[in-house]
Structure formats: structure tokens, C-alpha cells
């Protein structure tokens, strides 16, 4: 059970069910209500909004053992800014603002990215500004410099996933001395609601 500590924030239904089965104390954050038996608390959150994230994080315990960042938008039904913000900025903001302060020795962070984010190491110049940005506002400013809001939303998907993989690799090195494990899972095409998009 060391992988799934007693308090965590998650978004994915299958992961949630597994963690509940393992007797974890689960806090599920999502924009859509999920009725999953055994979840300690469901908290509605809009990951494209800093204020919504801040409000959600006030509703969970101070100490977090594990975090699963499973949010993802394809960009088919959302604009460029929202797609990138949910897929990357929200995860980085939660990590920098909350997880680093609320996790201790032996914690774990797992982000679900995508095989669409492969070769991140070759394209670091595309997202270096996002990775080096320290605040939500700096990340949003970098996003506005990188593209226009009406840019095709699907173009933000691979960039956000490459940026997430790059950030994960840097974070793993940073938090390694504290024995906080940081991973990214890169699924290929998966039969989810997003597949139709």
C-alpha cells in the first residue's frame, strides 16, 4: 500500500475504484460528479481555472501521500488555451503550489500523458518557457506568447503532453532526494470517450 497512501487527489474512474479497493482514502477532483462508492469526498473543480483549483485544494487534507494527474482534453471540442491549460498548466500549478508543500518522504506523483508526447527531449525549446515559469500567471503569459487562442485546439494536445513529460523528468530529479517518486504513464490509443473526438 505504499504506492497509494491514505490521502490523495485523483480524477480517473478506474484508478479511483482500484484505490478504494486497496482501502486508500480517496479525494476525487473532477468537473463532472463521479458516483464511486468508497470515495471519501468528491470535489468539483474546473482545471482551467486557478481559483477553482485553489478552492478544491482547500477541501482536502493538508498531507497528501499520492497524486494522480489524469486530466486530459484532446482539443477537438476546446480551444488551444483551455486544452493546454487543463493538460499542462493545471498539473504543474497543483504540483508547485500544493504537492511540494504537502507531500513527505515516500510520496508519489503520477501523471497520465500520452504517446503523443514522445520525443519531448528533442523539442524542449517549444516548452522551455512553460517549464521555467514559476506562477500560474507566468505560465498563462507564456501560453499567450506561444499561440493565439483561436489556434486549433488539437494542436495544443501534443505540445501539452511533451511539456508534461519534460516537466516530469525534471521533477523526478528534483524530488528524488526526498524519496518522492514521480512517473508519467504514456498510453497509446485507448477506448475512452476521447477516442470519438
Short mmCIF file of N, CA and C in Angstrom, two decimals:
data_model
loop_
_atom_site.label_atom_id
_atom_site.label_comp_id
_atom_site.label_asym_id
_atom_site.label_seq_id
_atom_site.Cartn_x
_atom_site.Cartn_y
_atom_site.Cartn_z
N UNK A 1 0.82 -1.20 0.00
CA UNK A 1 0.00 0.00 0.00
C UNK A 1 0.85 1.26 0.00
N UNK A 2 2.17 1.13 -0.05
CA UNK A 2 3.00 2.33 -0.04
C UNK A 2 2.80 3.17 -1.30
N UNK A 3 2.36 2.56 -2.39
CA UNK A 3 2.11 3.29 -3.62
C UNK A 3 0.87 4.18 -3.52
N UNK A 4 -0.06 3.81 -2.70
CA UNK A 4 -1.34 4.50 -2.65
C UNK A 4 -1.61 5.02 -1.26
N UNK A 5 -0.87 5.95 -0.77
CA UNK A 5 -1.02 6.41 0.60
C UNK A 5 -2.46 6.68 1.01
N UNK A 6 -2.66 7.19 2.18
CA UNK A 6 -4.01 7.30 2.73
C UNK A 6 -4.78 8.52 2.23
N UNK A 7 -4.13 9.49 1.66
CA UNK A 7 -4.83 10.68 1.19
C UNK A 7 -4.30 11.09 -0.17
N UNK A 8 -5.20 11.25 -1.15
CA UNK A 8 -4.74 11.61 -2.47
C UNK A 8 -5.81 12.34 -3.26
N UNK A 9 -5.41 12.99 -4.33
CA UNK A 9 -6.34 13.64 -5.24
C UNK A 9 -6.25 12.88 -6.55
N UNK A 10 -7.37 12.50 -7.11
CA UNK A 10 -7.33 11.78 -8.38
C UNK A 10 -8.48 12.18 -9.28
N UNK A 11 -8.47 11.74 -10.50
CA UNK A 11 -9.51 12.10 -11.42
C UNK A 11 -10.07 10.91 -12.17
N UNK A 12 -9.36 9.87 -12.37
CA UNK A 12 -9.78 8.79 -13.24
C UNK A 12 -10.63 7.75 -12.52
N UNK A 13 -11.74 7.37 -13.14
CA UNK A 13 -12.68 6.43 -12.52
C UNK A 13 -12.06 5.07 -12.21
N UNK A 14 -11.36 4.47 -13.17
CA UNK A 14 -10.78 3.15 -12.94
C UNK A 14 -9.72 3.20 -11.84
N UNK A 15 -8.89 4.23 -11.87
CA UNK A 15 -7.88 4.38 -10.84
C UNK A 15 -8.55 4.57 -9.48
N UNK A 16 -9.60 5.34 -9.46
CA UNK A 16 -10.33 5.60 -8.21
C UNK A 16 -10.87 4.30 -7.64
N UNK A 17 -11.50 3.50 -8.46
CA UNK A 17 -12.07 2.23 -7.99
C UNK A 17 -10.98 1.32 -7.43
N UNK A 18 -9.84 1.27 -8.10
CA UNK A 18 -8.74 0.43 -7.63
C UNK A 18 -8.22 0.92 -6.28
N UNK A 19 -8.06 2.22 -6.15
CA UNK A 19 -7.55 2.77 -4.89
C UNK A 19 -8.52 2.54 -3.74
N UNK A 20 -9.81 2.69 -4.00
CA UNK A 20 -10.81 2.42 -2.97
C UNK A 20 -10.73 0.96 -2.55
N UNK A 21 -10.58 0.08 -3.54
CA UNK A 21 -10.45 -1.36 -3.24
C UNK A 21 -9.23 -1.64 -2.37
N UNK A 22 -8.19 -0.83 -2.51
CA UNK A 22 -6.96 -1.00 -1.73
C UNK A 22 -7.04 -0.27 -0.38
N UNK A 23 -8.25 0.22 -0.05
CA UNK A 23 -8.50 0.92 1.22
C UNK A 23 -7.81 2.27 1.35
N UNK A 24 -7.54 2.93 0.23
CA UNK A 24 -6.98 4.28 0.28
C UNK A 24 -8.07 5.28 0.63
N UNK A 25 -7.69 6.37 1.24
CA UNK A 25 -8.60 7.47 1.50
C UNK A 25 -8.53 8.39 0.28
N UNK A 26 -9.57 8.36 -0.55
CA UNK A 26 -9.52 8.97 -1.86
C UNK A 26 -10.35 10.25 -1.92
N UNK A 27 -9.73 11.29 -2.47
CA UNK A 27 -10.41 12.55 -2.76
C UNK A 27 -10.38 12.70 -4.27
N UNK A 28 -11.55 12.69 -4.90
CA UNK A 28 -11.64 12.74 -6.36
C UNK A 28 -11.98 14.15 -6.81
N UNK A 29 -11.17 14.71 -7.69
CA UNK A 29 -11.39 16.05 -8.23
C UNK A 29 -11.73 15.93 -9.70
N UNK A 30 -12.86 16.50 -10.10
CA UNK A 30 -13.27 16.44 -11.50
C UNK A 30 -14.30 17.52 -11.75
N UNK A 31 -14.51 17.82 -13.01
CA UNK A 31 -15.52 18.81 -13.36
C UNK A 31 -16.91 18.17 -13.40
N UNK A 32 -16.95 16.84 -13.51
CA UNK A 32 -18.20 16.09 -13.55
C UNK A 32 -18.29 15.20 -12.32
N UNK A 33 -19.44 15.22 -11.66
CA UNK A 33 -19.65 14.40 -10.46
C UNK A 33 -19.46 12.92 -10.79
N UNK A 34 -18.69 12.23 -9.97
CA UNK A 34 -18.47 10.80 -10.13
C UNK A 34 -19.05 10.10 -8.90
N UNK A 35 -19.96 9.18 -9.12
CA UNK A 35 -20.53 8.41 -8.01
C UNK A 35 -19.77 7.10 -7.90
N UNK A 36 -18.77 7.09 -7.07
CA UNK A 36 -17.97 5.89 -6.86
C UNK A 36 -17.99 5.57 -5.37
N UNK A 37 -18.53 4.42 -5.06
CA UNK A 37 -18.65 4.02 -3.66
C UNK A 37 -17.27 3.93 -3.02
N UNK A 38 -17.17 4.51 -1.84
CA UNK A 38 -15.93 4.42 -1.09
C UNK A 38 -15.05 5.65 -1.17
N UNK A 39 -15.37 6.59 -2.08
CA UNK A 39 -14.58 7.82 -2.19
C UNK A 39 -14.88 8.68 -0.96
N UNK A 40 -13.84 9.16 -0.30
CA UNK A 40 -14.01 9.99 0.89
C UNK A 40 -14.77 11.27 0.56
N UNK A 41 -14.36 11.92 -0.56
CA UNK A 41 -15.03 13.16 -0.94
C UNK A 41 -14.82 13.42 -2.42
N UNK A 42 -15.90 13.83 -3.10
CA UNK A 42 -15.80 14.30 -4.47
C UNK A 42 -15.80 15.83 -4.43
N UNK A 43 -14.89 16.44 -5.16
CA UNK A 43 -14.79 17.90 -5.20
C UNK A 43 -14.85 18.35 -6.66
N UNK A 44 -15.83 19.18 -6.96
CA UNK A 44 -15.95 19.70 -8.32
C UNK A 44 -14.86 20.74 -8.55
N UNK A 45 -14.16 20.62 -9.68
CA UNK A 45 -13.09 21.56 -10.00
C UNK A 45 -13.01 21.76 -11.50
N UNK A 46 -12.76 22.98 -11.91
CA UNK A 46 -12.50 23.33 -13.30
C UNK A 46 -11.00 23.56 -13.41
N UNK A 47 -10.30 22.64 -14.04
CA UNK A 47 -8.84 22.71 -14.10
C UNK A 47 -8.32 23.81 -15.01
N UNK A 48 -9.21 24.52 -15.69
CA UNK A 48 -8.75 25.66 -16.48
C UNK A 48 -8.81 26.95 -15.67
N UNK A 49 -9.19 26.83 -14.39
CA UNK A 49 -9.34 28.00 -13.52
C UNK A 49 -8.48 27.88 -12.27
N UNK A 50 -7.57 28.81 -12.10
CA UNK A 50 -6.72 28.84 -10.91
C UNK A 50 -7.56 28.93 -9.64
N UNK A 51 -8.58 29.78 -9.66
CA UNK A 51 -9.44 29.96 -8.49
C UNK A 51 -10.16 28.67 -8.12
N UNK A 52 -10.64 27.95 -9.12
CA UNK A 52 -11.33 26.68 -8.88
C UNK A 52 -10.38 25.65 -8.27
N UNK A 53 -9.15 25.60 -8.77
CA UNK A 53 -8.15 24.68 -8.22
C UNK A 53 -7.84 25.05 -6.78
N UNK A 54 -7.62 26.34 -6.52
CA UNK A 54 -7.32 26.77 -5.15
C UNK A 54 -8.45 26.40 -4.19
N UNK A 55 -9.69 26.59 -4.62
CA UNK A 55 -10.84 26.25 -3.80
C UNK A 55 -10.89 24.74 -3.52
N UNK A 56 -10.62 23.95 -4.54
CA UNK A 56 -10.64 22.49 -4.38
C UNK A 56 -9.56 22.02 -3.42
N UNK A 57 -8.37 22.59 -3.52
CA UNK A 57 -7.26 22.15 -2.68
C UNK A 57 -7.47 22.52 -1.22
N UNK A 58 -8.32 23.50 -0.96
CA UNK A 58 -8.65 23.86 0.43
C UNK A 58 -9.53 22.79 1.08
N UNK A 59 -10.15 21.96 0.27
CA UNK A 59 -11.11 20.98 0.77
C UNK A 59 -10.51 19.60 1.02
N UNK A 60 -9.23 19.46 0.82
CA UNK A 60 -8.61 18.16 1.07
C UNK A 60 -7.63 18.28 2.24
N UNK A 61 -7.25 17.15 2.83
CA UNK A 61 -6.32 17.21 3.97
C UNK A 61 -5.00 17.88 3.60
N UNK A 62 -4.35 18.40 4.60
CA UNK A 62 -3.08 19.08 4.41
C UNK A 62 -2.02 18.15 3.87
N UNK A 63 -2.00 16.90 4.35
CA UNK A 63 -0.99 15.95 3.88
C UNK A 63 -1.54 15.09 2.75
N UNK A 64 -0.76 14.98 1.67
CA UNK A 64 -1.13 14.16 0.52
C UNK A 64 -0.03 13.12 0.33
N UNK A 65 -0.42 11.86 0.28
CA UNK A 65 0.56 10.79 0.06
C UNK A 65 0.84 10.57 -1.42
N UNK A 66 -0.23 10.57 -2.23
CA UNK A 66 -0.09 10.29 -3.65
C UNK A 66 -1.03 11.17 -4.46
N UNK A 67 -0.58 11.52 -5.66
CA UNK A 67 -1.39 12.33 -6.56
C UNK A 67 -1.38 11.70 -7.93
N UNK A 68 -2.56 11.59 -8.54
CA UNK A 68 -2.69 11.08 -9.89
C UNK A 68 -3.27 12.19 -10.76
N UNK A 69 -2.49 12.75 -11.66
CA UNK A 69 -2.95 13.78 -12.58
C UNK A 69 -3.38 13.14 -13.88
N UNK A 70 -4.69 12.89 -14.00
CA UNK A 70 -5.21 12.13 -15.13
C UNK A 70 -6.05 13.01 -16.06
N UNK A 71 -6.10 14.29 -15.81
CA UNK A 71 -6.91 15.19 -16.64
C UNK A 71 -6.37 15.24 -18.05
N UNK A 72 -7.27 15.35 -19.01
CA UNK A 72 -6.81 15.46 -20.38
C UNK A 72 -7.92 15.88 -21.33
N UNK A 73 -7.62 16.82 -22.20
CA UNK A 73 -8.53 17.25 -23.26
C UNK A 73 -7.83 17.03 -24.59
N UNK A 74 -8.57 16.53 -25.57
CA UNK A 74 -7.97 16.29 -26.89
C UNK A 74 -7.79 17.58 -27.67
N UNK A 75 -8.62 18.57 -27.37
CA UNK A 75 -8.60 19.81 -28.13
C UNK A 75 -9.62 19.83 -29.25
N UNK A 76 -10.31 18.71 -29.48
CA UNK A 76 -11.32 18.66 -30.54
C UNK A 76 -12.52 19.51 -30.21
N UNK A 77 -12.83 19.66 -28.92
CA UNK A 77 -14.02 20.41 -28.50
C UNK A 77 -13.67 21.62 -27.64
N UNK A 78 -12.39 21.89 -27.49
CA UNK A 78 -11.95 23.04 -26.69
C UNK A 78 -10.90 23.83 -27.45
N UNK A 79 -10.75 25.10 -27.10
CA UNK A 79 -9.77 25.91 -27.81
C UNK A 79 -8.34 25.59 -27.33
N UNK A 80 -7.40 26.19 -28.00
CA UNK A 80 -5.98 25.94 -27.74
C UNK A 80 -5.62 26.23 -26.29
N UNK A 81 -6.06 27.39 -25.79
CA UNK A 81 -5.69 27.81 -24.43
C UNK A 81 -6.25 26.86 -23.38
N UNK A 82 -7.52 26.51 -23.49
CA UNK A 82 -8.13 25.64 -22.48
C UNK A 82 -7.48 24.26 -22.52
N UNK A 83 -7.24 23.73 -23.72
CA UNK A 83 -6.63 22.41 -23.85
C UNK A 83 -5.26 22.38 -23.17
N UNK A 84 -4.43 23.35 -23.46
CA UNK A 84 -3.09 23.38 -22.88
C UNK A 84 -3.14 23.63 -21.38
N UNK A 85 -4.05 24.48 -20.95
CA UNK A 85 -4.16 24.81 -19.53
C UNK A 85 -4.56 23.59 -18.71
N UNK A 86 -5.57 22.86 -19.16
CA UNK A 86 -6.00 21.66 -18.42
C UNK A 86 -4.94 20.57 -18.47
N UNK A 87 -4.35 20.35 -19.63
CA UNK A 87 -3.41 19.25 -19.79
C UNK A 87 -2.06 19.50 -19.12
N UNK A 88 -1.61 20.74 -19.08
CA UNK A 88 -0.28 21.02 -18.53
C UNK A 88 -0.27 21.99 -17.36
N UNK A 89 -0.78 23.19 -17.58
CA UNK A 89 -0.65 24.24 -16.58
C UNK A 89 -1.27 23.82 -15.25
N UNK A 90 -2.45 23.22 -15.28
CA UNK A 90 -3.12 22.80 -14.03
C UNK A 90 -2.27 21.81 -13.25
N UNK A 91 -1.71 20.82 -13.94
CA UNK A 91 -0.88 19.82 -13.25
C UNK A 91 0.36 20.45 -12.64
N UNK A 92 1.00 21.33 -13.42
CA UNK A 92 2.21 21.97 -12.89
C UNK A 92 1.87 22.88 -11.72
N UNK A 93 0.79 23.62 -11.84
CA UNK A 93 0.39 24.52 -10.76
C UNK A 93 0.09 23.74 -9.49
N UNK A 94 -0.70 22.69 -9.58
CA UNK A 94 -1.03 21.86 -8.41
C UNK A 94 0.25 21.32 -7.78
N UNK A 95 1.17 20.88 -8.60
CA UNK A 95 2.42 20.31 -8.10
C UNK A 95 3.25 21.36 -7.38
N UNK A 96 3.46 22.49 -8.03
CA UNK A 96 4.33 23.52 -7.46
C UNK A 96 3.70 24.19 -6.23
N UNK A 97 2.42 24.48 -6.33
CA UNK A 97 1.75 25.25 -5.28
C UNK A 97 1.33 24.39 -4.08
N UNK A 98 1.00 23.12 -4.33
CA UNK A 98 0.43 22.30 -3.27
C UNK A 98 1.22 21.02 -2.96
N UNK A 99 1.50 20.22 -3.98
CA UNK A 99 2.11 18.92 -3.70
C UNK A 99 3.48 19.04 -3.05
N UNK A 100 4.29 19.97 -3.52
CA UNK A 100 5.63 20.11 -2.95
C UNK A 100 5.58 20.47 -1.47
N UNK A 101 4.52 21.16 -1.06
CA UNK A 101 4.37 21.56 0.34
C UNK A 101 3.61 20.54 1.19
N UNK A 102 2.88 19.66 0.56
CA UNK A 102 2.01 18.74 1.30
C UNK A 102 2.47 17.28 1.28
N UNK A 103 3.48 16.99 0.49
CA UNK A 103 3.99 15.61 0.42
C UNK A 103 5.23 15.47 1.28
N UNK A 104 5.45 14.26 1.74
CA UNK A 104 6.64 14.00 2.54
C UNK A 104 7.34 12.77 1.98
N UNK A 105 8.40 12.38 2.66
CA UNK A 105 9.24 11.23 2.29
C UNK A 105 8.36 10.04 1.89
N UNK A 106 8.65 9.47 0.73
CA UNK A 106 7.93 8.28 0.29
C UNK A 106 6.68 8.55 -0.51
N UNK A 107 6.37 9.80 -0.81
CA UNK A 107 5.18 10.11 -1.59
C UNK A 107 5.34 9.72 -3.05
N UNK A 108 4.25 9.86 -3.80
CA UNK A 108 4.31 9.54 -5.23
C UNK A 108 3.40 10.44 -6.04
N UNK A 109 3.87 10.77 -7.22
CA UNK A 109 3.13 11.59 -8.17
C UNK A 109 3.14 10.84 -9.49
N UNK A 110 1.96 10.69 -10.09
CA UNK A 110 1.86 10.04 -11.40
C UNK A 110 1.00 10.90 -12.31
N UNK A 111 1.54 11.24 -13.47
CA UNK A 111 0.79 11.99 -14.46
C UNK A 111 0.50 11.06 -15.63
N UNK A 112 -0.73 11.10 -16.14
CA UNK A 112 -1.03 10.36 -17.36
C UNK A 112 -0.84 11.35 -18.51
N UNK A 113 0.12 11.07 -19.35
CA UNK A 113 0.36 11.93 -20.51
C UNK A 113 -0.11 11.16 -21.75
N UNK A 114 0.76 10.88 -22.69
CA UNK A 114 0.34 10.21 -23.92
C UNK A 114 1.55 9.88 -24.77
N UNK A 115 1.40 8.87 -25.62
CA UNK A 115 2.46 8.62 -26.60
C UNK A 115 2.52 9.79 -27.59
N UNK A 116 1.48 10.61 -27.61
CA UNK A 116 1.51 11.84 -28.40
C UNK A 116 2.54 12.82 -27.88
N UNK A 117 3.09 12.54 -26.69
CA UNK A 117 4.10 13.40 -26.10
C UNK A 117 5.50 12.83 -26.17
N UNK A 118 5.69 11.83 -27.06
CA UNK A 118 7.03 11.26 -27.22
C UNK A 118 7.98 12.28 -27.85
N UNK A 119 9.25 12.03 -27.75
CA UNK A 119 10.31 12.89 -28.28
C UNK A 119 10.34 14.25 -27.62
N UNK A 120 9.84 14.31 -26.39
CA UNK A 120 9.85 15.57 -25.65
C UNK A 120 11.25 16.11 -25.48
N UNK A 121 12.23 15.22 -25.37
CA UNK A 121 13.61 15.66 -25.16
C UNK A 121 14.17 16.39 -26.38
N UNK A 122 13.61 16.14 -27.56
CA UNK A 122 14.10 16.78 -28.78
C UNK A 122 13.42 18.13 -29.04
N UNK A 123 12.33 18.38 -28.33
CA UNK A 123 11.55 19.59 -28.60
C UNK A 123 11.48 20.51 -27.38
N UNK A 124 12.46 20.44 -26.52
CA UNK A 124 12.44 21.21 -25.27
C UNK A 124 12.31 22.71 -25.52
N UNK A 125 12.81 23.21 -26.63
CA UNK A 125 12.73 24.64 -26.90
C UNK A 125 11.27 25.10 -27.05
N UNK A 126 10.37 24.19 -27.44
CA UNK A 126 8.96 24.53 -27.60
C UNK A 126 8.28 24.88 -26.28
N UNK A 127 8.73 24.25 -25.21
CA UNK A 127 8.01 24.40 -23.94
C UNK A 127 8.90 24.80 -22.77
N UNK A 128 10.10 25.23 -23.08
CA UNK A 128 11.02 25.65 -22.02
C UNK A 128 10.46 26.81 -21.20
N UNK A 129 9.80 27.75 -21.87
CA UNK A 129 9.22 28.90 -21.16
C UNK A 129 8.15 28.43 -20.16
N UNK A 130 7.35 27.45 -20.55
CA UNK A 130 6.31 26.93 -19.66
C UNK A 130 6.93 26.24 -18.45
N UNK A 131 8.00 25.51 -18.69
CA UNK A 131 8.64 24.75 -17.61
C UNK A 131 9.35 25.68 -16.65
N UNK A 132 9.94 26.74 -17.16
CA UNK A 132 10.67 27.67 -16.31
C UNK A 132 9.75 28.67 -15.60
N UNK A 133 8.52 28.82 -16.09
CA UNK A 133 7.58 29.75 -15.46
C UNK A 133 7.28 29.27 -14.04
N UNK A 134 7.22 30.20 -13.10
CA UNK A 134 7.04 29.84 -11.69
C UNK A 134 5.59 29.92 -11.21
N UNK A 135 4.79 30.79 -11.82
CA UNK A 135 3.43 31.01 -11.32
C UNK A 135 2.41 30.70 -12.42
N UNK A 136 1.16 30.58 -12.01
CA UNK A 136 0.06 30.39 -12.96
C UNK A 136 0.07 31.52 -13.99
N UNK A 137 0.21 32.74 -13.51
CA UNK A 137 0.18 33.90 -14.40
C UNK A 137 1.33 33.87 -15.41
N UNK A 138 2.51 33.47 -14.98
CA UNK A 138 3.65 33.37 -15.90
C UNK A 138 3.42 32.29 -16.95
N UNK A 139 2.80 31.18 -16.54
CA UNK A 139 2.52 30.10 -17.50
C UNK A 139 1.47 30.55 -18.52
N UNK A 140 0.44 31.26 -18.06
CA UNK A 140 -0.59 31.77 -18.97
C UNK A 140 0.02 32.78 -19.93
N UNK A 141 0.91 33.64 -19.44
CA UNK A 141 1.58 34.61 -20.29
C UNK A 141 2.42 33.91 -21.36
N UNK A 142 3.13 32.87 -20.97
CA UNK A 142 3.94 32.09 -21.93
C UNK A 142 3.03 31.45 -22.98
N UNK A 143 1.87 30.97 -22.55
CA UNK A 143 0.91 30.36 -23.47
C UNK A 143 0.43 31.39 -24.49
N UNK A 144 0.14 32.60 -24.05
CA UNK A 144 -0.34 33.65 -24.94
C UNK A 144 0.75 34.09 -25.92
N UNK A 145 1.99 33.99 -25.51
CA UNK A 145 3.09 34.33 -26.41
C UNK A 145 3.33 33.22 -27.43
N UNK A 146 2.98 32.00 -27.05
CA UNK A 146 3.25 30.84 -27.90
C UNK A 146 2.25 30.67 -29.04
N UNK A 147 0.97 31.01 -28.78
CA UNK A 147 -0.06 30.82 -29.81
C UNK A 147 -1.23 31.74 -29.55
N UNK A 148 -2.08 31.87 -30.56
CA UNK A 148 -3.32 32.63 -30.42
C UNK A 148 -4.41 31.70 -29.90
N UNK A 149 -5.38 32.27 -29.21
CA UNK A 149 -6.45 31.47 -28.62
C UNK A 149 -7.23 30.69 -29.66
N UNK A 150 -7.39 31.25 -30.86
CA UNK A 150 -8.16 30.56 -31.89
C UNK A 150 -7.35 29.55 -32.69
N UNK A 151 -6.10 29.31 -32.28
CA UNK A 151 -5.32 28.23 -32.89
C UNK A 151 -6.06 26.93 -32.64
N UNK A 152 -6.04 26.03 -33.59
CA UNK A 152 -6.75 24.75 -33.48
C UNK A 152 -6.40 24.07 -32.15
N UNK A 153 -7.43 23.77 -31.36
CA UNK A 153 -7.22 23.18 -30.03
C UNK A 153 -6.42 21.90 -30.05
N UNK A 154 -6.61 21.09 -31.10
CA UNK A 154 -5.90 19.81 -31.16
C UNK A 154 -4.38 19.99 -31.30
N UNK A 155 -3.95 21.17 -31.74
CA UNK A 155 -2.52 21.43 -31.84
C UNK A 155 -1.88 21.56 -30.45
N UNK A 156 -2.69 21.91 -29.46
CA UNK A 156 -2.17 22.04 -28.10
C UNK A 156 -1.94 20.69 -27.44
N UNK A 157 -2.61 19.65 -27.92
CA UNK A 157 -2.52 18.34 -27.27
C UNK A 157 -1.10 17.78 -27.25
N UNK A 158 -0.45 17.59 -28.41
CA UNK A 158 0.91 17.03 -28.35
C UNK A 158 1.90 17.93 -27.61
N UNK A 159 1.76 19.24 -27.77
CA UNK A 159 2.65 20.15 -27.06
C UNK A 159 2.47 20.01 -25.55
N UNK A 160 1.23 19.96 -25.10
CA UNK A 160 0.99 19.83 -23.66
C UNK A 160 1.51 18.52 -23.11
N UNK A 161 1.42 17.45 -23.88
CA UNK A 161 1.89 16.15 -23.42
C UNK A 161 3.42 16.08 -23.42
N UNK A 162 4.06 16.68 -24.42
CA UNK A 162 5.53 16.74 -24.41
C UNK A 162 6.00 17.58 -23.24
N UNK A 163 5.33 18.71 -23.00
CA UNK A 163 5.71 19.58 -21.88
C UNK A 163 5.56 18.85 -20.56
N UNK A 164 4.49 18.05 -20.42
CA UNK A 164 4.26 17.29 -19.19
C UNK A 164 5.37 16.26 -18.97
N UNK A 165 5.77 15.57 -20.03
CA UNK A 165 6.84 14.57 -19.91
C UNK A 165 8.17 15.22 -19.52
N UNK A 166 8.44 16.37 -20.12
CA UNK A 166 9.68 17.10 -19.80
C UNK A 166 9.66 17.57 -18.35
N UNK A 167 8.53 18.13 -17.93
CA UNK A 167 8.39 18.60 -16.54
C UNK A 167 8.53 17.43 -15.57
N UNK A 168 7.92 16.29 -15.90
CA UNK A 168 8.00 15.10 -15.05
C UNK A 168 9.45 14.68 -14.85
N UNK A 169 10.22 14.66 -15.94
CA UNK A 169 11.62 14.23 -15.84
C UNK A 169 12.42 15.18 -14.94
N UNK A 170 12.20 16.47 -15.07
CA UNK A 170 12.89 17.44 -14.21
C UNK A 170 12.45 17.30 -12.75
N UNK A 171 11.15 17.09 -12.56
CA UNK A 171 10.61 16.98 -11.20
C UNK A 171 11.11 15.71 -10.51
N UNK A 172 11.24 14.63 -11.26
CA UNK A 172 11.73 13.38 -10.68
C UNK A 172 13.13 13.56 -10.11
N UNK A 173 13.96 14.31 -10.81
CA UNK A 173 15.32 14.59 -10.32
C UNK A 173 15.27 15.49 -9.09
N UNK A 174 14.42 16.49 -9.13
CA UNK A 174 14.31 17.44 -8.03
C UNK A 174 13.81 16.77 -6.75
N UNK A 175 12.79 15.92 -6.86
CA UNK A 175 12.17 15.33 -5.68
C UNK A 175 12.76 13.98 -5.28
N UNK A 176 13.62 13.44 -6.11
CA UNK A 176 14.25 12.15 -5.82
C UNK A 176 14.94 12.10 -4.46
N UNK A 177 15.72 13.12 -4.08
CA UNK A 177 16.37 13.08 -2.77
C UNK A 177 15.40 13.00 -1.59
N UNK A 178 14.15 13.42 -1.80
CA UNK A 178 13.12 13.32 -0.75
C UNK A 178 12.37 11.99 -0.84
N UNK A 179 12.82 11.12 -1.74
CA UNK A 179 12.18 9.82 -1.96
C UNK A 179 10.73 9.98 -2.38
N UNK A 180 10.43 11.05 -3.11
CA UNK A 180 9.11 11.22 -3.72
C UNK A 180 9.26 10.76 -5.17
N UNK A 181 8.54 9.71 -5.50
CA UNK A 181 8.62 9.11 -6.83
C UNK A 181 7.72 9.87 -7.79
N UNK A 182 8.24 10.21 -8.97
CA UNK A 182 7.48 10.92 -9.98
C UNK A 182 7.55 10.13 -11.28
N UNK A 183 6.38 9.77 -11.81
CA UNK A 183 6.29 9.00 -13.04
C UNK A 183 5.32 9.65 -14.01
N UNK A 184 5.48 9.33 -15.28
CA UNK A 184 4.48 9.65 -16.29
C UNK A 184 4.10 8.34 -16.97
N UNK A 185 2.82 8.15 -17.19
CA UNK A 185 2.32 6.99 -17.92
C UNK A 185 1.91 7.48 -19.30
N UNK A 186 2.40 6.83 -20.35
CA UNK A 186 2.16 7.28 -21.72
C UNK A 186 1.32 6.27 -22.48
N UNK A 187 0.00 6.27 -22.28
CA UNK A 187 -0.83 5.31 -23.01
C UNK A 187 -0.91 5.66 -24.48
N UNK A 188 -1.10 4.64 -25.29
CA UNK A 188 -1.39 4.86 -26.71
C UNK A 188 -2.88 5.05 -26.87
N UNK A 189 -3.40 4.77 -28.06
CA UNK A 189 -4.83 4.92 -28.31
C UNK A 189 -5.61 4.03 -27.35
N UNK A 190 -6.55 4.63 -26.62
CA UNK A 190 -7.31 3.93 -25.60
C UNK A 190 -8.79 4.16 -25.84
N UNK A 191 -9.59 3.14 -25.60
CA UNK A 191 -11.03 3.23 -25.86
C UNK A 191 -11.72 3.99 -24.74
N UNK A 192 -11.65 5.31 -24.81
CA UNK A 192 -12.33 6.19 -23.86
C UNK A 192 -13.24 7.14 -24.64
N UNK A 193 -13.94 8.00 -23.93
CA UNK A 193 -14.79 8.98 -24.58
C UNK A 193 -14.02 9.89 -25.53
N UNK A 194 -12.74 10.10 -25.22
CA UNK A 194 -11.92 10.98 -26.05
C UNK A 194 -11.64 10.36 -27.43
N UNK A 195 -11.70 9.05 -27.54
CA UNK A 195 -11.37 8.37 -28.78
C UNK A 195 -12.28 8.84 -29.92
N UNK A 196 -13.55 9.09 -29.62
CA UNK A 196 -14.51 9.54 -30.65
C UNK A 196 -14.14 10.90 -31.20
N UNK A 197 -13.43 11.70 -30.38
CA UNK A 197 -13.04 13.05 -30.82
C UNK A 197 -11.93 13.00 -31.84
#
